Amino acid sequence: MSTNRQFKLKQRPVGMVKREDFEFAKADVPEPGDGEFLVRIAYLSLDPAMRGWMNEGKSYVPPVGLGEVMRAGAVGEIVKSNHPKFAVGEHVVGMFGVQDYAVSNGKGVTRVDPKLAPLPVYLGTLGMPGMTAYFGLLEIGKAKAGDTVVVSGAAGAVGQVVGQIAKIKGCRVVGIAGGADKCRYVVDELGFDACIDYKNEDVKKGLKQHCPQGVNVYFDNVGGEILDIVLTQLAMHARIVICGAISQYNNTTPVKGPSNYMSLLVNRATMAGMVVFDWADRYGEAAREMGGWLQSGKLKTREDIAEGLETFPETLLKLFKGENTGKLVLKV
């Protein structure tokens, strides 16, 4: 392939993302300079955080500039290299963007081994979602044996790993997910103790039933109304991990904050935000431990793989419509 297909951010989305918010462009394949290498991208990581990266305003990373290639994590193979530490034929993960080819100087790039796990797994369980689950649950949530852990977005890329790690650590795990199929998946396949279907069940009633002693750790991927309901069911000294708020990302009105936050005071609970990049220097440690769990069968992984770079805008929307089970990946 001699052209490099790219999706560039054309305008800041209002509400739900649309194809018109992007420009589909074709460019020549770039040449790596001194100390650089060229990656042919095989799979793109599609993440809820991408919606926030499109907005103007202060966040934990600068917004994607208008006219720039849309930011995205990706995994691919090095096809040309002028870098002393990266060789042609090696597979790497990095923020390469929504395109066929990317040039990198190696900053923020990690080598991966396709013999140990399929490439898409390095975008999910052994990638950013897995790292988020690991450090969010164990470092921020401080989950320990005997805790009751509740995770929303339980069938998603992060949620599926959170629940399984909690089980490995000896916790009781209750998921919250949308639809009977997803709930069946997290209980029957992933081994959660229970799952509440927020689309067809009363969440508060479900929490009372499945968490009779209250919630010790709540890992929140959705925000909004579900966060508010969980706040009413906290155990003493509960820990709430604010990882994401997918229910709020496409709002055209202000974000709905928790009205039940006084429960934090009554129960001496804590609520802390987490961004996975803060743990970057420890990714290797988490990857080794989770890789061991994967190989021993203690940890299962599921990737929802869509095909075709040109389908990017529509495939991204699956996240916000709740249509994916497991980690959403786009095969370029």
mmCIF file of C-alpha atoms in Angstrom:
data_model
loop_
_atom_site.group_PDB
_atom_site.id
_atom_site.type_symbol
_atom_site.label_atom_id
_atom_site.label_comp_id
_atom_site.label_asym_id
_atom_site.label_seq_id
_atom_site.Cartn_x
_atom_site.Cartn_y
_atom_site.Cartn_z
ATOM 1 C CA MET A 1 0.000 0.000 0.000
ATOM 2 C CA SER A 2 1.554 3.292 -1.066
ATOM 3 C CA THR A 3 -0.996 5.643 0.478
ATOM 4 C CA ASN A 4 -1.679 6.427 4.103
ATOM 5 C CA ARG A 5 -5.395 6.703 4.874
ATOM 6 C CA GLN A 6 -6.134 8.998 7.802
ATOM 7 C CA PHE A 7 -9.066 10.323 9.808
ATOM 8 C CA LYS A 8 -8.475 13.926 10.890
ATOM 9 C CA LEU A 9 -10.596 15.898 13.358
ATOM 10 C CA LYS A 10 -12.498 18.435 11.253
ATOM 11 C CA GLN A 11 -14.704 20.050 13.890
ATOM 12 C CA ARG A 12 -15.433 19.740 17.617
ATOM 13 C CA PRO A 13 -18.385 17.346 18.032
ATOM 14 C CA VAL A 14 -21.570 18.577 19.685
ATOM 15 C CA GLY A 15 -23.324 15.720 21.464
ATOM 16 C CA MET A 16 -22.859 12.353 19.768
ATOM 17 C CA VAL A 17 -19.906 12.058 17.362
ATOM 18 C CA LYS A 18 -20.779 12.078 13.642
ATOM 19 C CA ARG A 19 -18.849 11.126 10.516
ATOM 20 C CA GLU A 20 -18.979 14.817 9.476
ATOM 21 C CA ASP A 21 -16.804 15.671 12.493
ATOM 22 C CA PHE A 22 -13.894 13.962 10.699
ATOM 23 C CA GLU A 23 -12.126 14.380 7.385
ATOM 24 C CA PHE A 24 -11.088 11.173 5.626
ATOM 25 C CA ALA A 25 -7.797 11.973 3.886
ATOM 26 C CA LYS A 26 -5.156 10.138 1.893
ATOM 27 C CA ALA A 27 -1.481 11.057 2.111
ATOM 28 C CA ASP A 28 1.847 9.573 1.049
ATOM 29 C CA VAL A 29 3.344 7.059 3.454
ATOM 30 C CA PRO A 30 5.775 9.118 5.569
ATOM 31 C CA GLU A 31 9.528 8.454 5.646
ATOM 32 C CA PRO A 32 11.162 8.068 9.066
ATOM 33 C CA GLY A 33 13.981 10.542 9.825
ATOM 34 C CA ASP A 34 17.067 10.006 11.965
ATOM 35 C CA GLY A 35 16.180 8.288 15.243
ATOM 36 C CA GLU A 36 12.687 7.426 13.955
ATOM 37 C CA PHE A 37 10.857 4.362 12.652
ATOM 38 C CA LEU A 38 7.762 3.678 10.538
ATOM 39 C CA VAL A 39 4.940 1.512 11.901
ATOM 40 C CA ARG A 40 2.334 -0.208 9.744
ATOM 41 C CA ILE A 41 -0.733 -0.238 11.985
ATOM 42 C CA ALA A 42 -2.630 -3.514 12.326
ATOM 43 C CA TYR A 43 -5.270 -2.704 14.985
ATOM 44 C CA LEU A 44 -6.651 0.493 16.508
ATOM 45 C CA SER A 45 -7.902 0.805 20.064
ATOM 46 C CA LEU A 46 -11.330 2.461 20.336
ATOM 47 C CA ASP A 47 -11.876 3.951 23.787
ATOM 48 C CA PRO A 48 -14.528 6.123 25.462
ATOM 49 C CA ALA A 49 -11.772 8.593 26.389
ATOM 50 C CA MET A 50 -11.473 9.531 22.699
ATOM 51 C CA ARG A 51 -14.704 11.500 23.025
ATOM 52 C CA GLY A 52 -13.114 13.730 25.671
ATOM 53 C CA TRP A 53 -9.960 14.219 23.590
ATOM 54 C CA MET A 54 -12.077 15.887 20.895
ATOM 55 C CA ASN A 55 -13.314 18.639 23.242
ATOM 56 C CA GLU A 56 -11.628 21.989 23.681
ATOM 57 C CA GLY A 57 -10.665 22.731 27.253
ATOM 58 C CA LYS A 58 -8.409 21.636 30.099
ATOM 59 C CA SER A 59 -8.042 17.914 30.667
ATOM 60 C CA TYR A 60 -5.330 15.408 31.571
ATOM 61 C CA VAL A 61 -4.035 15.551 27.964
ATOM 62 C CA PRO A 62 -4.287 18.415 25.440
ATOM 63 C CA PRO A 63 -7.242 18.155 23.029
ATOM 64 C CA VAL A 64 -6.712 16.844 19.502
ATOM 65 C CA GLY A 65 -6.151 19.887 17.297
ATOM 66 C CA LEU A 66 -8.480 20.588 14.378
ATOM 67 C CA GLY A 67 -6.890 19.213 11.227
ATOM 68 C CA GLU A 68 -4.782 16.734 13.195
ATOM 69 C CA VAL A 69 -4.952 12.948 12.809
ATOM 70 C CA MET A 70 -7.378 11.623 15.447
ATOM 71 C CA ARG A 71 -5.492 10.351 18.497
ATOM 72 C CA ALA A 72 -5.771 6.603 19.143
ATOM 73 C CA GLY A 73 -3.777 3.811 20.680
ATOM 74 C CA ALA A 74 -2.663 1.210 18.150
ATOM 75 C CA VAL A 75 -0.505 -1.849 17.648
ATOM 76 C CA GLY A 76 1.508 -2.585 14.535
ATOM 77 C CA GLU A 77 4.752 -3.757 12.957
ATOM 78 C CA ILE A 78 7.880 -1.699 12.309
ATOM 79 C CA VAL A 79 8.509 -1.708 8.537
ATOM 80 C CA LYS A 80 11.388 0.821 8.355
ATOM 81 C CA SER A 81 13.751 1.954 11.091
ATOM 82 C CA ASN A 82 16.464 4.571 11.580
ATOM 83 C CA HIS A 83 16.294 4.051 15.339
ATOM 84 C CA PRO A 84 19.104 2.163 17.128
ATOM 85 C CA LYS A 85 16.757 0.490 19.613
ATOM 86 C CA PHE A 86 13.817 -0.490 17.377
ATOM 87 C CA ALA A 87 14.252 -3.028 14.583
ATOM 88 C CA VAL A 88 12.234 -3.824 11.469
ATOM 89 C CA GLY A 89 9.845 -6.722 12.152
ATOM 90 C CA GLU A 90 9.258 -5.848 15.814
ATOM 91 C CA HIS A 91 5.686 -5.254 17.015
ATOM 92 C CA VAL A 92 4.946 -2.151 19.057
ATOM 93 C CA VAL A 93 2.084 -0.413 20.848
ATOM 94 C CA GLY A 94 1.756 3.364 21.052
ATOM 95 C CA MET A 95 -0.427 6.408 20.379
ATOM 96 C CA PHE A 96 -0.140 6.128 16.608
ATOM 97 C CA GLY A 97 -3.480 7.680 15.572
ATOM 98 C CA VAL A 98 -6.300 6.664 13.231
ATOM 99 C CA GLN A 99 -4.269 5.895 10.093
ATOM 100 C CA ASP A 100 -2.466 3.125 8.213
ATOM 101 C CA TYR A 101 1.100 4.230 8.977
ATOM 102 C CA ALA A 102 2.765 6.321 11.677
ATOM 103 C CA VAL A 103 6.273 7.636 12.289
ATOM 104 C CA SER A 104 7.602 7.512 15.858
ATOM 105 C CA ASN A 105 10.762 8.412 17.749
ATOM 106 C CA GLY A 106 10.030 5.664 20.273
ATOM 107 C CA LYS A 107 8.678 7.899 23.041
ATOM 108 C CA GLY A 108 5.774 6.190 24.826
ATOM 109 C CA VAL A 109 6.142 3.102 22.606
ATOM 110 C CA THR A 110 6.263 -0.447 24.018
ATOM 111 C CA ARG A 111 7.440 -3.619 22.300
ATOM 112 C CA VAL A 112 5.000 -6.540 22.396
ATOM 113 C CA ASP A 113 5.333 -10.209 21.526
ATOM 114 C CA PRO A 114 2.601 -11.666 19.266
ATOM 115 C CA LYS A 115 3.748 -15.178 20.300
ATOM 116 C CA LEU A 116 2.674 -14.572 23.908
ATOM 117 C CA ALA A 117 -0.757 -13.095 23.097
ATOM 118 C CA PRO A 118 -2.673 -12.033 19.959
ATOM 119 C CA LEU A 119 -2.007 -8.400 19.016
ATOM 120 C CA PRO A 120 -5.525 -7.102 19.943
ATOM 121 C CA VAL A 121 -4.989 -8.282 23.549
ATOM 122 C CA TYR A 122 -2.193 -5.670 23.844
ATOM 123 C CA LEU A 123 -4.828 -2.979 23.269
ATOM 124 C CA GLY A 124 -7.173 -4.478 25.872
ATOM 125 C CA THR A 125 -6.316 -6.678 28.822
ATOM 126 C CA LEU A 126 -2.533 -6.213 28.390
ATOM 127 C CA GLY A 127 -2.956 -2.587 27.268
ATOM 128 C CA MET A 128 -4.391 0.628 28.647
ATOM 129 C CA PRO A 129 -7.777 -0.838 29.739
ATOM 130 C CA GLY A 130 -6.059 -3.664 31.631
ATOM 131 C CA MET A 131 -3.605 -1.258 33.282
ATOM 132 C CA THR A 132 -6.527 0.997 34.234
ATOM 133 C CA ALA A 133 -8.349 -1.932 35.830
ATOM 134 C CA TYR A 134 -5.269 -3.187 37.668
ATOM 135 C CA PHE A 135 -4.051 0.071 39.199
ATOM 136 C CA GLY A 136 -7.520 1.539 39.681
ATOM 137 C CA LEU A 137 -8.788 -1.458 41.620
ATOM 138 C CA LEU A 138 -5.666 -2.303 43.614
ATOM 139 C CA GLU A 139 -4.015 1.087 44.195
ATOM 140 C CA ILE A 140 -6.961 3.528 44.299
ATOM 141 C CA GLY A 141 -9.698 1.070 45.316
ATOM 142 C CA LYS A 142 -7.371 -0.862 47.653
ATOM 143 C CA ALA A 143 -9.502 -3.993 47.100
ATOM 144 C CA LYS A 144 -8.709 -6.845 49.449
ATOM 145 C CA ALA A 145 -10.047 -10.330 50.169
ATOM 146 C CA GLY A 146 -13.564 -10.274 51.613
ATOM 147 C CA ASP A 147 -14.514 -6.910 50.055
ATOM 148 C CA THR A 148 -17.694 -6.514 48.034
ATOM 149 C CA VAL A 149 -16.671 -4.867 44.759
ATOM 150 C CA VAL A 150 -19.222 -3.345 42.369
ATOM 151 C CA VAL A 151 -18.181 -2.403 38.827
ATOM 152 C CA SER A 152 -20.289 -0.567 36.258
ATOM 153 C CA GLY A 153 -19.712 -1.065 32.540
ATOM 154 C CA ALA A 154 -18.946 -4.618 33.652
ATOM 155 C CA ALA A 155 -18.882 -6.124 30.146
ATOM 156 C CA GLY A 156 -16.634 -3.399 28.750
ATOM 157 C CA ALA A 157 -12.873 -3.384 28.224
ATOM 158 C CA VAL A 158 -12.015 -2.096 31.703
ATOM 159 C CA GLY A 159 -14.947 -3.523 33.650
ATOM 160 C CA GLN A 160 -14.405 -7.126 32.546
ATOM 161 C CA VAL A 161 -10.815 -7.020 33.856
ATOM 162 C CA VAL A 162 -11.699 -5.201 37.106
ATOM 163 C CA GLY A 163 -14.198 -7.894 38.083
ATOM 164 C CA GLN A 164 -11.864 -10.757 37.290
ATOM 165 C CA ILE A 165 -8.933 -9.257 39.213
ATOM 166 C CA ALA A 166 -11.262 -8.666 42.166
ATOM 167 C CA LYS A 167 -12.246 -12.361 42.065
ATOM 168 C CA ILE A 168 -8.564 -13.399 41.884
ATOM 169 C CA LYS A 169 -7.976 -11.273 45.001
ATOM 170 C CA GLY A 170 -10.794 -12.987 46.907
ATOM 171 C CA CYS A 171 -13.555 -10.372 46.640
ATOM 172 C CA ARG A 172 -17.278 -10.752 46.068
ATOM 173 C CA VAL A 173 -17.988 -9.103 42.706
ATOM 174 C CA VAL A 174 -21.220 -7.585 41.421
ATOM 175 C CA GLY A 175 -21.337 -6.147 37.916
ATOM 176 C CA ILE A 176 -23.720 -3.597 36.420
ATOM 177 C CA ALA A 177 -24.274 -3.933 32.658
ATOM 178 C CA GLY A 178 -26.893 -3.215 30.006
ATOM 179 C CA GLY A 179 -28.928 -6.169 28.779
ATOM 180 C CA ALA A 180 -29.400 -9.825 29.726
ATOM 181 C CA ASP A 181 -26.692 -11.072 27.322
ATOM 182 C CA LYS A 182 -23.985 -8.920 28.862
ATOM 183 C CA CYS A 183 -25.042 -9.893 32.381
ATOM 184 C CA ARG A 184 -24.985 -13.567 31.430
ATOM 185 C CA TYR A 185 -21.510 -13.114 29.948
ATOM 186 C CA VAL A 186 -19.977 -11.539 33.067
ATOM 187 C CA VAL A 187 -21.491 -14.143 35.420
ATOM 188 C CA ASP A 188 -21.183 -17.331 33.308
ATOM 189 C CA GLU A 189 -17.964 -16.584 31.411
ATOM 190 C CA LEU A 190 -16.043 -14.217 33.678
ATOM 191 C CA GLY A 191 -17.134 -15.604 37.025
ATOM 192 C CA PHE A 192 -18.713 -12.528 38.640
ATOM 193 C CA ASP A 193 -20.989 -13.428 41.585
ATOM 194 C CA ALA A 194 -23.923 -11.437 40.206
ATOM 195 C CA CYS A 195 -24.808 -8.831 37.600
ATOM 196 C CA ILE A 196 -27.512 -6.160 37.617
ATOM 197 C CA ASP A 197 -29.112 -5.344 34.253
ATOM 198 C CA TYR A 198 -29.642 -1.580 34.524
ATOM 199 C CA LYS A 199 -31.813 -1.563 31.395
ATOM 200 C CA ASN A 200 -34.378 -3.996 32.794
ATOM 201 C CA GLU A 201 -33.862 -4.067 36.568
ATOM 202 C CA ASP A 202 -34.105 -1.691 39.506
ATOM 203 C CA VAL A 203 -30.423 -1.004 40.258
ATOM 204 C CA LYS A 204 -31.008 0.050 43.861
ATOM 205 C CA LYS A 205 -33.023 -3.070 44.593
ATOM 206 C CA GLY A 206 -30.344 -5.213 42.906
ATOM 207 C CA LEU A 207 -27.571 -3.661 45.008
ATOM 208 C CA LYS A 208 -29.525 -4.246 48.223
ATOM 209 C CA GLN A 209 -30.055 -7.869 47.227
ATOM 210 C CA HIS A 210 -26.508 -8.656 46.074
ATOM 211 C CA CYS A 211 -24.567 -6.423 48.497
ATOM 212 C CA PRO A 212 -26.395 -6.909 51.815
ATOM 213 C CA GLN A 213 -23.361 -5.654 53.811
ATOM 214 C CA GLY A 214 -22.968 -2.614 51.524
ATOM 215 C CA VAL A 215 -20.394 -1.801 48.837
ATOM 216 C CA ASN A 216 -16.707 -1.670 49.882
ATOM 217 C CA VAL A 217 -15.279 -0.706 46.492
ATOM 218 C CA TYR A 218 -17.176 0.842 43.589
ATOM 219 C CA PHE A 219 -15.304 1.045 40.275
ATOM 220 C CA ASP A 220 -17.223 3.618 38.238
ATOM 221 C CA ASN A 221 -17.057 3.647 34.447
ATOM 222 C CA VAL A 222 -20.385 5.333 33.762
ATOM 223 C CA GLY A 223 -21.121 8.206 36.174
ATOM 224 C CA GLY A 224 -24.555 9.834 36.171
ATOM 225 C CA GLU A 225 -27.535 8.141 37.750
ATOM 226 C CA ILE A 226 -25.817 4.815 38.495
ATOM 227 C CA LEU A 227 -23.069 6.509 40.511
ATOM 228 C CA ASP A 228 -25.777 8.315 42.451
ATOM 229 C CA ILE A 229 -27.579 5.052 43.263
ATOM 230 C CA VAL A 230 -24.393 3.241 44.367
ATOM 231 C CA LEU A 231 -23.627 6.124 46.754
ATOM 232 C CA THR A 232 -26.740 5.164 48.732
ATOM 233 C CA GLN A 233 -25.384 1.628 49.346
ATOM 234 C CA LEU A 234 -21.862 2.262 50.640
ATOM 235 C CA ALA A 235 -20.282 0.301 53.466
ATOM 236 C CA MET A 236 -18.208 2.120 56.086
ATOM 237 C CA HIS A 237 -14.849 3.358 54.695
ATOM 238 C CA ALA A 238 -15.864 2.505 51.118
ATOM 239 C CA ARG A 239 -13.585 3.497 48.241
ATOM 240 C CA ILE A 240 -14.995 4.813 44.971
ATOM 241 C CA VAL A 241 -12.751 4.840 41.906
ATOM 242 C CA ILE A 242 -13.808 7.394 39.292
ATOM 243 C CA CYS A 243 -12.436 5.938 36.075
ATOM 244 C CA GLY A 244 -14.927 7.293 33.538
ATOM 245 C CA ALA A 245 -18.426 8.603 32.989
ATOM 246 C CA ILE A 246 -19.525 7.301 29.598
ATOM 247 C CA SER A 247 -23.171 8.189 30.337
ATOM 248 C CA GLN A 248 -22.167 11.868 30.326
ATOM 249 C CA TYR A 249 -19.657 12.137 27.467
ATOM 250 C CA ASN A 250 -22.083 13.142 24.724
ATOM 251 C CA ASN A 251 -24.208 15.496 26.830
ATOM 252 C CA THR A 252 -25.100 18.852 25.405
ATOM 253 C CA THR A 253 -26.215 19.898 28.915
ATOM 254 C CA PRO A 254 -23.930 20.139 31.971
ATOM 255 C CA VAL A 255 -22.634 16.888 33.488
ATOM 256 C CA LYS A 256 -25.000 15.467 36.109
ATOM 257 C CA GLY A 257 -23.102 15.340 39.392
ATOM 258 C CA PRO A 258 -23.874 13.086 42.366
ATOM 259 C CA SER A 259 -26.663 14.420 44.563
ATOM 260 C CA ASN A 260 -26.091 11.666 47.162
ATOM 261 C CA TYR A 261 -22.505 12.670 47.925
ATOM 262 C CA MET A 262 -23.244 13.229 51.657
ATOM 263 C CA SER A 263 -23.077 9.432 51.899
ATOM 264 C CA LEU A 264 -19.287 9.880 51.606
ATOM 265 C CA LEU A 265 -19.322 11.842 54.855
ATOM 266 C CA VAL A 266 -21.686 9.523 56.743
ATOM 267 C CA ASN A 267 -19.680 6.425 55.747
ATOM 268 C CA ARG A 268 -16.230 8.089 55.944
ATOM 269 C CA ALA A 269 -15.815 6.993 52.332
ATOM 270 C CA THR A 270 -13.421 8.310 49.700
ATOM 271 C CA MET A 271 -13.982 9.060 46.025
ATOM 272 C CA ALA A 272 -10.861 9.483 43.886
ATOM 273 C CA GLY A 273 -10.262 10.021 40.193
ATOM 274 C CA MET A 274 -7.717 7.948 38.329
ATOM 275 C CA VAL A 275 -5.871 8.387 35.037
ATOM 276 C CA VAL A 276 -3.833 5.372 33.982
ATOM 277 C CA PHE A 277 -0.864 7.419 32.695
ATOM 278 C CA ASP A 278 0.082 8.155 36.329
ATOM 279 C CA TRP A 279 1.201 4.523 36.655
ATOM 280 C CA ALA A 280 3.203 4.364 33.411
ATOM 281 C CA ASP A 281 6.459 3.492 35.181
ATOM 282 C CA ARG A 282 4.783 0.360 36.609
ATOM 283 C CA TYR A 283 3.024 -0.972 33.473
ATOM 284 C CA GLY A 284 5.630 -3.728 33.110
ATOM 285 C CA GLU A 285 4.909 -5.056 36.582
ATOM 286 C CA ALA A 286 1.144 -5.208 35.896
ATOM 287 C CA ALA A 287 1.641 -6.758 32.441
ATOM 288 C CA ARG A 288 3.820 -9.536 33.906
ATOM 289 C CA GLU A 289 1.283 -10.385 36.609
ATOM 290 C CA MET A 290 -1.733 -10.225 34.272
ATOM 291 C CA GLY A 291 0.151 -12.144 31.568
ATOM 292 C CA GLY A 292 0.676 -14.912 34.107
ATOM 293 C CA TRP A 293 -3.029 -14.929 34.983
ATOM 294 C CA LEU A 294 -3.940 -15.099 31.286
ATOM 295 C CA GLN A 295 -1.636 -18.053 30.680
ATOM 296 C CA SER A 296 -2.906 -19.931 33.736
ATOM 297 C CA GLY A 297 -6.536 -19.346 32.685
ATOM 298 C CA LYS A 298 -7.392 -17.246 35.765
ATOM 299 C CA LEU A 299 -8.014 -14.196 33.573
ATOM 300 C CA LYS A 300 -10.098 -14.293 30.394
ATOM 301 C CA THR A 301 -9.987 -11.679 27.685
ATOM 302 C CA ARG A 302 -12.499 -10.769 25.015
ATOM 303 C CA GLU A 303 -12.024 -8.425 22.093
ATOM 304 C CA ASP A 304 -14.872 -7.133 19.949
ATOM 305 C CA ILE A 305 -13.106 -6.717 16.586
ATOM 306 C CA ALA A 306 -14.599 -4.613 13.798
ATOM 307 C CA GLU A 307 -12.965 -4.398 10.368
ATOM 308 C CA GLY A 308 -11.919 -1.592 8.047
ATOM 309 C CA LEU A 309 -10.274 1.756 8.824
ATOM 310 C CA GLU A 310 -12.963 3.498 6.747
ATOM 311 C CA THR A 311 -15.647 2.401 9.259
ATOM 312 C CA PHE A 312 -13.945 4.280 12.130
ATOM 313 C CA PRO A 313 -16.640 6.931 12.892
ATOM 314 C CA GLU A 314 -19.486 4.404 12.951
ATOM 315 C CA THR A 315 -17.476 1.782 14.871
ATOM 316 C CA LEU A 316 -16.534 4.349 17.526
ATOM 317 C CA LEU A 317 -20.249 4.984 18.124
ATOM 318 C CA LYS A 318 -20.733 1.364 19.240
ATOM 319 C CA LEU A 319 -19.067 2.367 22.521
ATOM 320 C CA PHE A 320 -21.627 5.048 23.299
ATOM 321 C CA LYS A 321 -24.577 2.901 22.234
ATOM 322 C CA GLY A 322 -23.370 0.047 24.452
ATOM 323 C CA GLU A 323 -23.104 -2.307 21.466
ATOM 324 C CA ASN A 324 -19.691 -3.785 22.279
ATOM 325 C CA THR A 325 -18.904 -6.652 24.628
ATOM 326 C CA GLY A 326 -15.290 -6.661 25.721
ATOM 327 C CA LYS A 327 -12.603 -4.433 24.253
ATOM 328 C CA LEU A 328 -13.584 -2.665 21.026
ATOM 329 C CA VAL A 329 -10.801 -2.921 18.444
ATOM 330 C CA LEU A 330 -10.735 -1.870 14.788
ATOM 331 C CA LYS A 331 -8.730 -4.049 12.393
ATOM 332 C CA VAL A 332 -7.138 -1.648 9.928
#
